[in-house]
Coordinates of C-alpha atoms and ligand atoms in Angstrom, one line a residue:
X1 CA -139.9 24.7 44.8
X2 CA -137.8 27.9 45.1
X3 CA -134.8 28.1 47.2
X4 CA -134.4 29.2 50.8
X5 CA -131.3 31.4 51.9
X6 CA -130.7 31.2 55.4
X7 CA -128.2 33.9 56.9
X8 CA -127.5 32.6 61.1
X9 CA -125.9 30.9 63.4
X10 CA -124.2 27.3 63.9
X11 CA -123.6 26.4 67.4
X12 CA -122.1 22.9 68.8
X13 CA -125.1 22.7 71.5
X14 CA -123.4 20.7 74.8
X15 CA -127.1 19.4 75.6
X16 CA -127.2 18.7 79.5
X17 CA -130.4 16.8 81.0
X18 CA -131.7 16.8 85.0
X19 CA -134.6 16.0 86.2
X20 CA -135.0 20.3 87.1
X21 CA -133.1 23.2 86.3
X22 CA -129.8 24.1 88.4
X23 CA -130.2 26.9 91.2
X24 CA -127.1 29.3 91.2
X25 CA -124.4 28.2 93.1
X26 CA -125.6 24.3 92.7
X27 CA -123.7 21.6 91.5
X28 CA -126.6 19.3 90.1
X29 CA -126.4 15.6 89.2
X30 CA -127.4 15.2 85.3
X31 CA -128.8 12.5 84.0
X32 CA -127.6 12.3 80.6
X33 CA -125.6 14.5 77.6
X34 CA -125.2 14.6 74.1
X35 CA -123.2 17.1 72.0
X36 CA -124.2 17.6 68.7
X37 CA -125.2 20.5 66.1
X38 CA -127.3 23.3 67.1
X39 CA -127.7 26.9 66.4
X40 CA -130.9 28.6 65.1
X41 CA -129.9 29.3 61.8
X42 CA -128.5 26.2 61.0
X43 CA -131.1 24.2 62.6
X44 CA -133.9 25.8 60.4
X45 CA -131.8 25.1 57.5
X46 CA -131.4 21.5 58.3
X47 CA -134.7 21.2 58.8
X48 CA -136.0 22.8 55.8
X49 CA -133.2 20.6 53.7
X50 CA -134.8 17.4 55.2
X51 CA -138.0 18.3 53.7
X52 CA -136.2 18.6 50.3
X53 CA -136.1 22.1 49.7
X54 CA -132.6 23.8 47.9
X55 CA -131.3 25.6 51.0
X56 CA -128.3 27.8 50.8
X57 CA -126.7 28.6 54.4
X58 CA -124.4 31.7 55.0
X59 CA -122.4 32.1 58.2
X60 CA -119.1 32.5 59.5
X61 CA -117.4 29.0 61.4
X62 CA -113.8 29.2 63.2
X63 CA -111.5 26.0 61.7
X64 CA -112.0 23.3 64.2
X65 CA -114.0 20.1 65.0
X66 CA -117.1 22.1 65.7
X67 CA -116.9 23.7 62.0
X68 CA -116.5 19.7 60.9
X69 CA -119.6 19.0 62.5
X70 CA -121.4 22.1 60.7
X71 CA -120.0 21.2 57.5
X72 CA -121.2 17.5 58.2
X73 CA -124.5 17.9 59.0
X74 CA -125.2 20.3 56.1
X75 CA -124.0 17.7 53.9
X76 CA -126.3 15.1 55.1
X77 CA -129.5 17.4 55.1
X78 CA -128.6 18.6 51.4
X79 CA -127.8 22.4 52.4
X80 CA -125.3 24.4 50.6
X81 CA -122.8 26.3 52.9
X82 CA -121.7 30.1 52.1
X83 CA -119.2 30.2 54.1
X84 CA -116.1 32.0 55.7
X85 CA -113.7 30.1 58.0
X86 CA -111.9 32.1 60.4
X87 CA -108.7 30.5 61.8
X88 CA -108.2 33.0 64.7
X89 CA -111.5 32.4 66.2
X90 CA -113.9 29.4 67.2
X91 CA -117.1 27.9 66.1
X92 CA -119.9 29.0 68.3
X93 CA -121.1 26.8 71.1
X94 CA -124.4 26.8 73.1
X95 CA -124.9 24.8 77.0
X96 CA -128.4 23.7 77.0
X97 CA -130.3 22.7 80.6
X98 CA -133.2 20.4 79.3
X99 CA -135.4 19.8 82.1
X100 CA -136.4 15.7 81.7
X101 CA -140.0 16.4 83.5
X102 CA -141.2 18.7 81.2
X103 CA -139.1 18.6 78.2
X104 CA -138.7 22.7 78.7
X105 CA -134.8 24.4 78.4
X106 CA -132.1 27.3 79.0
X107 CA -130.0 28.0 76.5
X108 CA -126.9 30.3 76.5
X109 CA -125.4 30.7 73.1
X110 CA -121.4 31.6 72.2
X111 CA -121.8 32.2 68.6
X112 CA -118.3 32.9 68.2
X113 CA -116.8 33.5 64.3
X114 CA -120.3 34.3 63.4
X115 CA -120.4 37.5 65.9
X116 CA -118.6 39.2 62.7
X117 CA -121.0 38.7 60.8
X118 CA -122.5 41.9 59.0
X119 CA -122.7 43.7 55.8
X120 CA -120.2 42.5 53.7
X121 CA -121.2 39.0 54.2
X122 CA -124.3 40.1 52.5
X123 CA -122.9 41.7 49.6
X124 CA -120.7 38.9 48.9
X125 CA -123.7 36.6 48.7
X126 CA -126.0 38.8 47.0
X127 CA -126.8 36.1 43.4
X128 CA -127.4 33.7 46.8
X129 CA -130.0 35.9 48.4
X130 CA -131.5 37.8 45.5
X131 CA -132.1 34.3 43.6
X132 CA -134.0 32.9 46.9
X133 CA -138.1 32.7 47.1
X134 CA -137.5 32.8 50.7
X135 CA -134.8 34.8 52.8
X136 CA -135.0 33.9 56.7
X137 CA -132.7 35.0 59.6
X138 CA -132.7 35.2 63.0
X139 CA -130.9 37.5 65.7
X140 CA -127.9 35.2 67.1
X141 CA -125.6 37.2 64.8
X142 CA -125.4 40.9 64.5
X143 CA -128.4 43.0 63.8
X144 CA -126.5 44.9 61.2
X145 CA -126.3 41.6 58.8
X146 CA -129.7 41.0 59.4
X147 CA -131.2 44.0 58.6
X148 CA -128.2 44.1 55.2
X149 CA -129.8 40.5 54.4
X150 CA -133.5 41.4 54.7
X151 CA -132.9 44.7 52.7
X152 CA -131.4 42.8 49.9
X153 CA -133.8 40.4 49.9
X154 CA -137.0 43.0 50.3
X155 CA -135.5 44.6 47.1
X156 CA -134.9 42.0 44.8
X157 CA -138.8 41.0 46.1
X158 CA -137.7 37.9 48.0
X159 CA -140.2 37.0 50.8
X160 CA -138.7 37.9 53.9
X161 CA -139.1 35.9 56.9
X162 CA -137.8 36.7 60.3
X163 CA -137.7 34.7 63.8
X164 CA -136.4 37.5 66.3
X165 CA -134.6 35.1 68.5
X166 CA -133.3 35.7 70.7
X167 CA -135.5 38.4 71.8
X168 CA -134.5 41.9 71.4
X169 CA -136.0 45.5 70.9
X170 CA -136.4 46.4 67.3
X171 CA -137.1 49.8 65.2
X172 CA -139.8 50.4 62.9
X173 CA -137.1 50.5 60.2
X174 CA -136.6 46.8 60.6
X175 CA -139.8 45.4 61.3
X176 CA -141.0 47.3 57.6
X177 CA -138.5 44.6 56.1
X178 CA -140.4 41.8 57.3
X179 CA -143.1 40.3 55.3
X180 CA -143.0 37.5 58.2
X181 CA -142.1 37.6 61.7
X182 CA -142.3 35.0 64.4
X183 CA -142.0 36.0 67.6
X184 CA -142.8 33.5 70.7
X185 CA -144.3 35.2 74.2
X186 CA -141.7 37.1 75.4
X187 CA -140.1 38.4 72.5
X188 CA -143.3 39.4 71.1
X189 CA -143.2 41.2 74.2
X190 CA -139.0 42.3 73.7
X191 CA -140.6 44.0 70.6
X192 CA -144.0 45.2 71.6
X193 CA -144.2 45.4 75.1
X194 CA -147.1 43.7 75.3
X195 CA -147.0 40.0 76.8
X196 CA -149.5 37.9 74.8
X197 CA -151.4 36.0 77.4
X198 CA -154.8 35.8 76.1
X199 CA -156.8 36.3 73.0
X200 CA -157.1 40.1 73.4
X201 CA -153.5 40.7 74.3
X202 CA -152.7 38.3 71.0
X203 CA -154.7 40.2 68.9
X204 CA -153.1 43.6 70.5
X205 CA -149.4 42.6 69.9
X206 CA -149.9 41.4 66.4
X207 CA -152.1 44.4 65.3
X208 CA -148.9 46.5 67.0
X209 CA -146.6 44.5 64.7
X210 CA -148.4 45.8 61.7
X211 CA -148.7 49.1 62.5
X212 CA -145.0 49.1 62.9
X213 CA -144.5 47.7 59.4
X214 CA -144.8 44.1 59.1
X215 CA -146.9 42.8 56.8
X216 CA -148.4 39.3 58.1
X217 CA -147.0 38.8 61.8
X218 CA -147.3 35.4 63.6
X219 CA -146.8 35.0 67.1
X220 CA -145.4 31.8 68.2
X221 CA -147.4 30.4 71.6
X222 CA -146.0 27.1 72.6
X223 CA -148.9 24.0 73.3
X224 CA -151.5 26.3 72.6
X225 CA -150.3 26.5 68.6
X226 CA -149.3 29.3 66.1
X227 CA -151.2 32.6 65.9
X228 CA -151.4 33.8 62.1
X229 CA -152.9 36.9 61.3
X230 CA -155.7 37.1 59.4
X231 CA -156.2 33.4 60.5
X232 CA -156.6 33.5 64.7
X233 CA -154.8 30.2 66.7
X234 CA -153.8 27.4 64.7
X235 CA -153.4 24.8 67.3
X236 CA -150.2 23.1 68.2
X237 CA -150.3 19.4 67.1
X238 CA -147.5 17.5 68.9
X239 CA -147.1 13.8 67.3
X240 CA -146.3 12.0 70.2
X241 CA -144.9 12.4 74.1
X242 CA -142.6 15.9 74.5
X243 CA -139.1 15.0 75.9
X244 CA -137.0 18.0 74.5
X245 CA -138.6 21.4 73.2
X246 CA -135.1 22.7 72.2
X247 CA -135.3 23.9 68.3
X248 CA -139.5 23.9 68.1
X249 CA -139.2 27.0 67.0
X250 CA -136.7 26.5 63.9
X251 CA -138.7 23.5 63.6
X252 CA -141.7 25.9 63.0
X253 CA -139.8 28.6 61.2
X254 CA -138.2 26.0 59.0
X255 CA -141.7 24.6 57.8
X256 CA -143.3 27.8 57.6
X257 CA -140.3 28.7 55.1
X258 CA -140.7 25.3 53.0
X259 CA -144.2 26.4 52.5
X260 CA -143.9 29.0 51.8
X261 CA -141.0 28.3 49.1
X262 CA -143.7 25.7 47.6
X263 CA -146.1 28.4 46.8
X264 CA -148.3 27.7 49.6
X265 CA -150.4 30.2 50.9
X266 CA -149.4 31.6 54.8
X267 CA -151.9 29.5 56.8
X268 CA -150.8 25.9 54.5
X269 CA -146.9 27.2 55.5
X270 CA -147.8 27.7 59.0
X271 CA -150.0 24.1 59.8
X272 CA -146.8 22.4 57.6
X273 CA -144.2 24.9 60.5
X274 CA -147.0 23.0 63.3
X275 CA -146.7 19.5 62.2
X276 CA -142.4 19.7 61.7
X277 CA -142.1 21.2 65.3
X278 CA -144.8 18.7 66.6
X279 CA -142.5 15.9 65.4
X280 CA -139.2 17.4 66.6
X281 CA -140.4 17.9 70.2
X282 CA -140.8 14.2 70.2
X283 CA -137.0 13.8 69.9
X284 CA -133.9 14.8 71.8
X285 CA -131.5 17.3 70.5
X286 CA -131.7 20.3 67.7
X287 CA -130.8 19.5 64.3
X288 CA -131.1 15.9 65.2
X289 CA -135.0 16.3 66.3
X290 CA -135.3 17.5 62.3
X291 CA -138.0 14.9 60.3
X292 CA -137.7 13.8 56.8
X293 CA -140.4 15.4 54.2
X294 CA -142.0 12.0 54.3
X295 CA -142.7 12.1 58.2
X296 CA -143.8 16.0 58.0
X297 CA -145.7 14.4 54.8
X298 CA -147.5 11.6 56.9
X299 CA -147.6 14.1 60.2
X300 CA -149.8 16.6 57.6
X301 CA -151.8 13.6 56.2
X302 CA -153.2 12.5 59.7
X303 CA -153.7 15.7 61.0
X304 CA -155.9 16.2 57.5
X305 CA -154.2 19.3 56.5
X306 CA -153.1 17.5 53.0
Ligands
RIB1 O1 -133.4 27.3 68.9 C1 -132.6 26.3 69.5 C2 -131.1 26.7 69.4 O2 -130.9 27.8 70.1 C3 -130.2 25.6 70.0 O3 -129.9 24.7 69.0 C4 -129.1 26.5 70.5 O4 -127.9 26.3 69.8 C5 -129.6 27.9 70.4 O5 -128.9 28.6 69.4

């Protein structure tokens, strides 16, 4: 299998459940908490780690328990940190509302020493990214280092993946680095302006995607599964009852990229993306949700996509 290099964000999430969101100006009884590591970059790295692929993280951490935590839960998935502590600032944290009926969230993120990333933490990793099969990255650090990492990578012909979270408007300039994208709703939406809600406004975005440059988009739609281009709507496959949706999509993203870094072809990556964020949203908590290779293994055997 070929490695992975992921360039985003760790976050301590502070993971808060109720039994419905707060209203403004409320003070609202929880009913539980956990603290532990989050962050969209460094969840999809765990997760792709776990399923035994060489992963190879770069970021920027403060010096502080938070960065202990990153450090530590890299170590145990088997990921390799690039990385550049900064003393003077912090490790990023994220407060998470989990709604307990319906397992849905709201998430602001602080990513804190990894808001400087940019260019020149791509240049010093360049034998990192140009020796990757698969570059992915995400938008919780600056768009200049993601749009650095996915040059780099596009040149040195390194399939490039991104997961435009959190939403944002993009140029055409960026979205022609992307062999992959994987918008949900309402970034697809951030990007395109159109909101898919049905098969024809689907089909719409994703054929907008490629005319902007992209070469194979996939539109991420929650229970009703994973649209693939070329491929319509793979169906979501959840392996059990939902309690916390936090991280499906680097569950997904992660998956897709394993996949793909096994030679897979795009539709194989994306059911294998399905099956780790069915597990995940079966557990509480980010990273933690993450399966082993054997459980996305069995989770691909009884589904019959082996
Ligand atoms: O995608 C989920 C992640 O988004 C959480 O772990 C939180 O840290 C935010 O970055």
């Amino acid at each position: 299998m070929g490695r992975i290099a992921v360039l985003g964000v760790f976050v301590a999430d502070a993971v808060f459940r109720a039994e419905r969101m707060p209203r403004i100006g409320e003070t609202l009884l929880g009913t539980g908490f956990q603290l532990g590591p989050g962050g969209k970059g460094s969840n999809q790295a765990v997760a792709a780690g776990l399923q035994g692929a060489g992963v190879d993280m770069i970021t920027r951490l403060g010096r502080d328990t938070f960065a202990d935590m990153a450090l530590g839960v890299w170590a145990r998935a088997g990921v390799t940190p690039h990385v550049t502590q900064d003393p003077d600032s912090y490790t990023g944290a994220a407060q998470i509302f989990v709604d307990a009926a319906t397992g849905d969230n709201a998430i602001i993120v602080a990513p804190g020493a990894a808001s400087d990333l940019g260019p020149a933490d791509i240049d010093a990793n360049r034998a990192v990214i140009e020796g990757a099969a698969v570059f992915i990255t995400q938008l919780e650090q600056p768009l200049d280092a993601a749009r650095a990492g996915l040059a780099m990578a596009r040149a040195a012909g390194v399939a490039t993946l991104l997961n435009p979270a959190p939403g944002q408007a993009l140029d055409d300039d960026m979205l022609a680095l992307c062999d992959y994208i994987t918008p949900n709703e309402t970034e697809t939406q951030d990007i395109t302006g159109i909101l898919p809600q049905d098969d024809a406004s689907i089909a719409r975005a994703a054929e907008a995607l490629k005319a902007r440059g992209v070469r194979c988009p996939l539109i991420t739609l929650g229970a009703r599964g994973v649209f693939l281009d070329g491929h319509g709507i793979l169906p979501a496959r959840a392996a059990g009852a939902v309690v916390d949706t936090t991280g499906a999509g680097d569950a997904f993203n992660a998956g897709f990229a394993v996949g793909l870094a096994r030679g897979d072809s795009a539709e194989r990556a994306a059911r294998r993306g399905i099956i780790t964020a069915g597990i995940s949203i079966t557990r509480h908590g980010a990273a933690a949700a993450m399966p082993t290779a054997d459980e996305v293994q069995k989770g691909l055997e009884d589904a019959g996509w082996v």
